[in-house]
Amino acid sequence: MVDIFFQDCVTKAPTALLVMNCTDVELSQFSSKDSPQMHIGLSMSGKVNVTQLTITAPEDSPNTDGVHVDRSEDVHITGSTIGTGDDCISIGPGSRFVTVDRIVCGPGHGVSVGSLGRDGANESVEYIDVRNVQFINTTNGARIKTWKGGKGYAKSISFTNINFTNVDHPVIINQFYEDRQDVSNTGAVALSNITYTNLNGTSTGKTAVDFDCSKNGSCMDIHVNTVAITAADGGATVARCQNAEVDTSGFVYPKIPCVANAASPSPANAPSPSPRLSS
């Protein structure tokens, strides 16, 4: 019954709460369970403060983003617990000055910037600050996703003080979202000034950091500072880097292969993950 419902309604199902064309919004202590599609949508709005959310949905429920932001600015999402079948928080086209702080995410697909540039669209996102987030048993963690052939930019994005517990893909930049069959297309959303600082925890997948960028030099100015992501099973993790311009500072594990100054710590020397952040 549930499967049939989602198959029939995934493109037509309502959002539980939609805030559109609004300014000076305060939303606090709001709970949403099993929304048929997105739980909260923030669209074409400004000066929005959202706090103390409790959002739950089955981990196999499609398109049930916890909070989706698009074409909005000066948005603050804080102090919340979100578990869904899609992104805990997604930050879509036209979003500026968005802060995500003190979030517990899981299950779900992580906190995503994007997707951007579908069907060649010219779309932008800028000044996004994601900090003090715990990802627990999620498929993704800190993710940026764009479509090949897209236009526009995503810049000034930071992920700070992030903890991963049993996350399949902790850190991802994916410029071939849902389509990696033909990577020759030169069009891509330009990514720049992307910063990762103080990330730690465990990965259930071998590739803990994956920067998969277009060949046209669209991933520039990526900064990685103090990262320690080990394997949940005690084995080694690796990083993959395609066509990205990255610099590192501090201890970084796993080693990022496209960085000339990266150290090469062994798994035995990688520090244990720090305790979970307070929610």
Coordinates of C-alpha atoms in Angstrom, one line a residue:
M1 CA 0.0 0.0 0.0
V2 CA 2.7 2.5 0.9
D3 CA 4.8 1.6 -2.2
I4 CA 1.7 2.1 -4.4
F5 CA 1.0 5.5 -2.8
F6 CA 4.5 6.8 -3.3
Q7 CA 4.6 5.5 -6.9
D8 CA 1.3 7.3 -7.8
C9 CA 1.8 10.5 -5.9
V10 CA 5.5 11.2 -5.9
T11 CA 5.2 14.0 -8.5
K12 CA 1.8 15.4 -7.3
A13 CA 1.9 14.9 -3.5
P14 CA 1.6 18.0 -1.4
T15 CA 4.2 19.6 0.8
A16 CA 3.2 19.5 4.5
L17 CA 4.0 23.2 5.0
L18 CA 4.9 25.7 2.3
V19 CA 6.2 29.2 3.1
M20 CA 6.1 31.3 -0.1
N21 CA 6.6 35.0 -0.8
C22 CA 6.9 35.8 2.9
T23 CA 9.2 38.0 5.0
D24 CA 10.1 38.0 8.7
V25 CA 9.0 34.4 9.4
E26 CA 9.4 32.6 12.7
L27 CA 8.7 28.9 12.8
S28 CA 9.5 27.1 16.1
Q29 CA 8.7 23.7 17.7
F30 CA 7.1 22.3 14.6
S31 CA 6.7 18.6 14.1
S32 CA 6.0 16.8 10.8
K33 CA 5.7 13.0 10.3
D34 CA 5.4 11.1 7.1
S35 CA 4.7 13.9 4.7
P36 CA 3.8 12.5 1.3
Q37 CA 6.5 14.8 -0.3
M38 CA 8.6 17.6 1.2
H39 CA 7.9 18.4 4.8
I40 CA 8.7 22.1 4.8
G41 CA 9.3 24.3 1.7
L42 CA 10.7 27.8 2.0
S43 CA 10.4 29.6 -1.4
M44 CA 10.9 33.1 -2.5
S45 CA 11.1 34.3 1.0
G46 CA 13.4 36.3 3.3
K47 CA 14.4 36.7 6.9
V48 CA 13.2 33.3 7.9
N49 CA 14.1 31.7 11.2
V50 CA 13.3 28.0 11.7
T51 CA 14.2 26.2 14.9
Q52 CA 13.4 23.2 17.0
L53 CA 11.9 21.1 14.2
T54 CA 11.2 17.4 14.6
I55 CA 10.8 15.7 11.2
T56 CA 10.4 12.0 10.5
A57 CA 9.7 9.9 7.5
P58 CA 10.7 6.3 6.4
E59 CA 14.2 6.1 5.0
D60 CA 12.8 4.6 1.8
S61 CA 10.2 7.3 1.2
P62 CA 11.1 9.3 -2.0
N63 CA 11.3 13.1 -2.2
T64 CA 10.5 13.6 1.5
D65 CA 13.1 16.4 2.1
G66 CA 12.9 17.7 5.6
V67 CA 13.4 21.4 4.7
H68 CA 13.8 22.6 1.1
V69 CA 15.0 26.2 0.4
D70 CA 14.8 27.9 -3.0
R71 CA 15.0 31.5 -4.2
S72 CA 15.2 32.7 -0.6
E73 CA 17.7 34.6 1.4
D74 CA 18.6 35.3 5.1
V75 CA 17.3 31.9 6.2
H76 CA 18.4 30.2 9.5
I77 CA 17.6 26.6 10.2
T78 CA 18.8 25.6 13.7
G79 CA 18.5 23.2 16.6
S80 CA 16.5 20.5 14.8
T81 CA 16.3 16.7 14.4
I82 CA 15.4 15.5 10.9
G83 CA 15.1 11.9 9.6
T84 CA 13.7 11.3 6.1
G85 CA 13.9 9.3 2.9
D86 CA 15.6 12.2 1.0
D87 CA 17.7 15.2 2.0
C88 CA 17.4 16.3 5.6
I89 CA 17.9 19.8 4.2
S90 CA 18.3 20.9 0.6
I91 CA 19.4 24.3 -0.5
G92 CA 18.2 24.9 -4.1
P93 CA 18.5 27.5 -6.8
G94 CA 18.4 31.2 -6.0
S95 CA 19.3 30.7 -2.3
R96 CA 21.6 33.2 -0.6
F97 CA 22.8 33.7 3.0
V98 CA 21.5 30.4 4.4
T99 CA 22.7 29.2 7.8
V100 CA 22.2 25.6 9.0
D101 CA 23.3 25.0 12.6
R102 CA 23.0 22.3 15.2
I103 CA 21.1 19.7 13.2
V104 CA 20.9 16.0 13.8
C105 CA 20.3 14.3 10.4
G106 CA 19.5 10.6 10.0
P107 CA 18.3 8.7 8.2
G108 CA 18.3 10.6 5.0
H109 CA 20.5 11.8 2.1
G110 CA 22.4 14.5 4.1
V111 CA 22.5 18.2 3.8
S112 CA 22.7 19.1 0.1
V113 CA 23.4 22.2 -1.8
G114 CA 21.6 21.7 -5.1
S115 CA 20.7 20.2 -7.3
L116 CA 21.6 23.0 -9.7
G117 CA 21.7 23.3 -13.5
R118 CA 19.2 20.6 -14.6
D119 CA 18.4 20.7 -18.3
G120 CA 21.1 23.4 -18.9
A121 CA 19.5 25.9 -16.5
N122 CA 21.4 28.9 -15.3
E123 CA 21.2 28.7 -11.5
S124 CA 23.1 30.1 -8.5
V125 CA 23.6 29.6 -4.8
E126 CA 25.9 31.6 -2.6
Y127 CA 26.9 32.3 1.0
I128 CA 25.8 29.0 2.6
D129 CA 27.1 28.2 6.1
V130 CA 26.5 24.6 7.4
R131 CA 27.9 24.0 10.9
N132 CA 27.5 21.7 14.0
V133 CA 25.7 18.9 12.1
Q134 CA 25.6 15.3 13.1
F135 CA 25.0 12.8 10.3
I136 CA 23.9 9.4 11.7
N137 CA 23.3 6.4 9.4
T138 CA 22.7 8.6 6.3
T139 CA 23.6 7.8 2.7
N140 CA 25.3 11.1 2.2
G141 CA 26.7 13.8 4.5
A142 CA 27.9 17.2 3.2
R143 CA 26.9 17.2 -0.4
I144 CA 27.0 19.6 -3.4
K145 CA 25.2 18.3 -6.5
T146 CA 24.9 19.8 -10.0
W147 CA 23.8 18.5 -13.3
K148 CA 26.1 18.2 -16.3
G149 CA 25.5 20.9 -18.9
G150 CA 24.3 23.3 -16.3
K151 CA 25.2 27.0 -16.0
G152 CA 25.6 29.4 -13.2
Y153 CA 27.6 29.1 -10.0
A154 CA 27.7 27.9 -6.4
K155 CA 30.2 29.9 -4.2
S156 CA 31.1 30.8 -0.7
I157 CA 29.9 27.5 0.9
S158 CA 31.3 26.2 4.2
F159 CA 30.9 23.0 6.2
T160 CA 32.2 23.4 9.7
N161 CA 32.3 21.1 12.8
I162 CA 30.6 18.1 11.1
N163 CA 30.4 14.6 12.6
F164 CA 29.6 11.5 10.7
T165 CA 28.5 8.2 12.2
N166 CA 28.2 5.3 9.8
V167 CA 27.6 7.5 6.7
D168 CA 27.9 5.9 3.2
H169 CA 29.4 8.9 1.5
P170 CA 30.4 11.6 4.0
V171 CA 31.8 14.3 1.7
I172 CA 30.7 14.7 -1.9
I173 CA 30.9 17.1 -4.8
N174 CA 29.0 15.6 -7.7
Q175 CA 28.8 17.5 -11.0
F176 CA 27.2 14.6 -12.8
Y177 CA 24.2 14.2 -10.7
E178 CA 22.1 11.2 -11.8
D179 CA 24.1 10.9 -15.1
R180 CA 27.7 9.9 -15.4
Q181 CA 27.4 8.1 -18.7
D182 CA 28.7 10.9 -20.8
V183 CA 31.2 13.2 -19.1
S184 CA 32.3 15.0 -22.2
N185 CA 29.8 17.8 -21.9
T186 CA 31.8 20.9 -21.1
G187 CA 29.0 22.8 -19.5
A188 CA 29.0 22.9 -15.7
V189 CA 27.9 25.0 -12.8
A190 CA 31.0 26.8 -11.5
L191 CA 32.0 25.9 -7.9
S192 CA 34.3 28.2 -6.0
N193 CA 35.3 29.1 -2.4
I194 CA 34.1 25.8 -0.9
T195 CA 35.5 25.2 2.6
Y196 CA 35.5 22.1 4.8
T197 CA 36.7 22.6 8.4
N198 CA 36.9 20.1 11.3
L199 CA 35.1 17.1 9.8
N200 CA 35.4 13.8 11.6
G201 CA 33.7 10.4 12.1
T202 CA 33.1 7.1 10.3
S203 CA 32.3 6.1 6.8
T204 CA 30.6 2.8 5.8
G205 CA 31.9 3.2 2.3
K206 CA 35.6 3.1 1.3
T207 CA 35.5 6.5 -0.4
A208 CA 35.0 9.0 2.4
V209 CA 35.7 12.1 0.3
D210 CA 34.7 12.3 -3.3
F211 CA 35.2 15.4 -5.5
D212 CA 33.8 14.4 -8.9
C213 CA 34.1 17.5 -11.1
S214 CA 33.7 18.5 -14.7
K215 CA 36.8 18.7 -17.0
N216 CA 36.3 22.3 -17.7
G217 CA 37.8 23.6 -14.5
S218 CA 34.5 24.3 -12.7
C219 CA 35.7 23.2 -9.2
M220 CA 38.1 26.0 -8.0
D221 CA 39.2 27.2 -4.6
I222 CA 38.3 24.2 -2.5
H223 CA 39.8 24.3 1.0
V224 CA 40.0 21.3 3.3
N225 CA 41.2 21.9 6.9
T226 CA 41.4 19.3 9.6
V227 CA 39.6 16.2 8.5
A228 CA 39.6 12.7 10.0
I229 CA 37.1 10.2 8.5
T230 CA 37.9 6.6 9.2
A231 CA 36.2 3.4 8.2
A232 CA 33.3 2.2 10.3
D233 CA 34.7 -1.4 10.1
G234 CA 38.2 -0.3 11.1
G235 CA 39.7 -0.5 7.6
A236 CA 41.2 2.3 5.5
T237 CA 39.3 5.1 3.8
V238 CA 40.3 6.8 0.6
A239 CA 39.5 10.1 -1.2
R240 CA 38.8 10.5 -4.9
C241 CA 39.5 13.7 -6.7
Q242 CA 38.6 14.4 -10.4
N243 CA 39.3 17.8 -12.0
A244 CA 39.2 19.8 -8.7
E245 CA 41.6 22.5 -7.4
V246 CA 42.0 21.7 -3.7
D247 CA 44.3 22.9 -1.0
T248 CA 44.6 21.4 2.5
S249 CA 45.8 22.5 5.9
G250 CA 46.1 20.7 9.3
F251 CA 45.7 16.9 9.6
V252 CA 43.7 15.5 6.7
Y253 CA 42.7 11.9 6.4
P254 CA 42.1 10.3 4.0
K255 CA 44.7 11.9 1.8
I256 CA 43.2 13.9 -1.1
P257 CA 45.1 12.8 -4.2
C258 CA 44.8 16.1 -6.2
V259 CA 46.6 18.1 -3.6
A260 CA 50.4 18.7 -3.8
N261 CA 50.8 19.6 -0.2
A262 CA 48.6 16.8 1.3
A263 CA 50.2 14.6 4.0
S264 CA 49.9 10.9 3.8
P265 CA 48.7 9.7 7.3
S266 CA 48.3 6.0 7.7
P267 CA 45.1 4.5 9.1
A268 CA 46.9 3.7 12.3
N269 CA 47.8 7.3 12.7
A270 CA 44.3 8.7 12.0
P271 CA 42.7 10.0 15.2
S272 CA 39.6 8.4 16.6
P273 CA 36.4 10.3 15.7
S274 CA 35.4 13.0 18.2
P275 CA 32.3 12.5 20.3
R276 CA 29.0 13.5 18.8
L277 CA 28.2 17.2 18.9
S278 CA 25.5 18.3 21.2
S279 CA 22.1 18.6 19.6

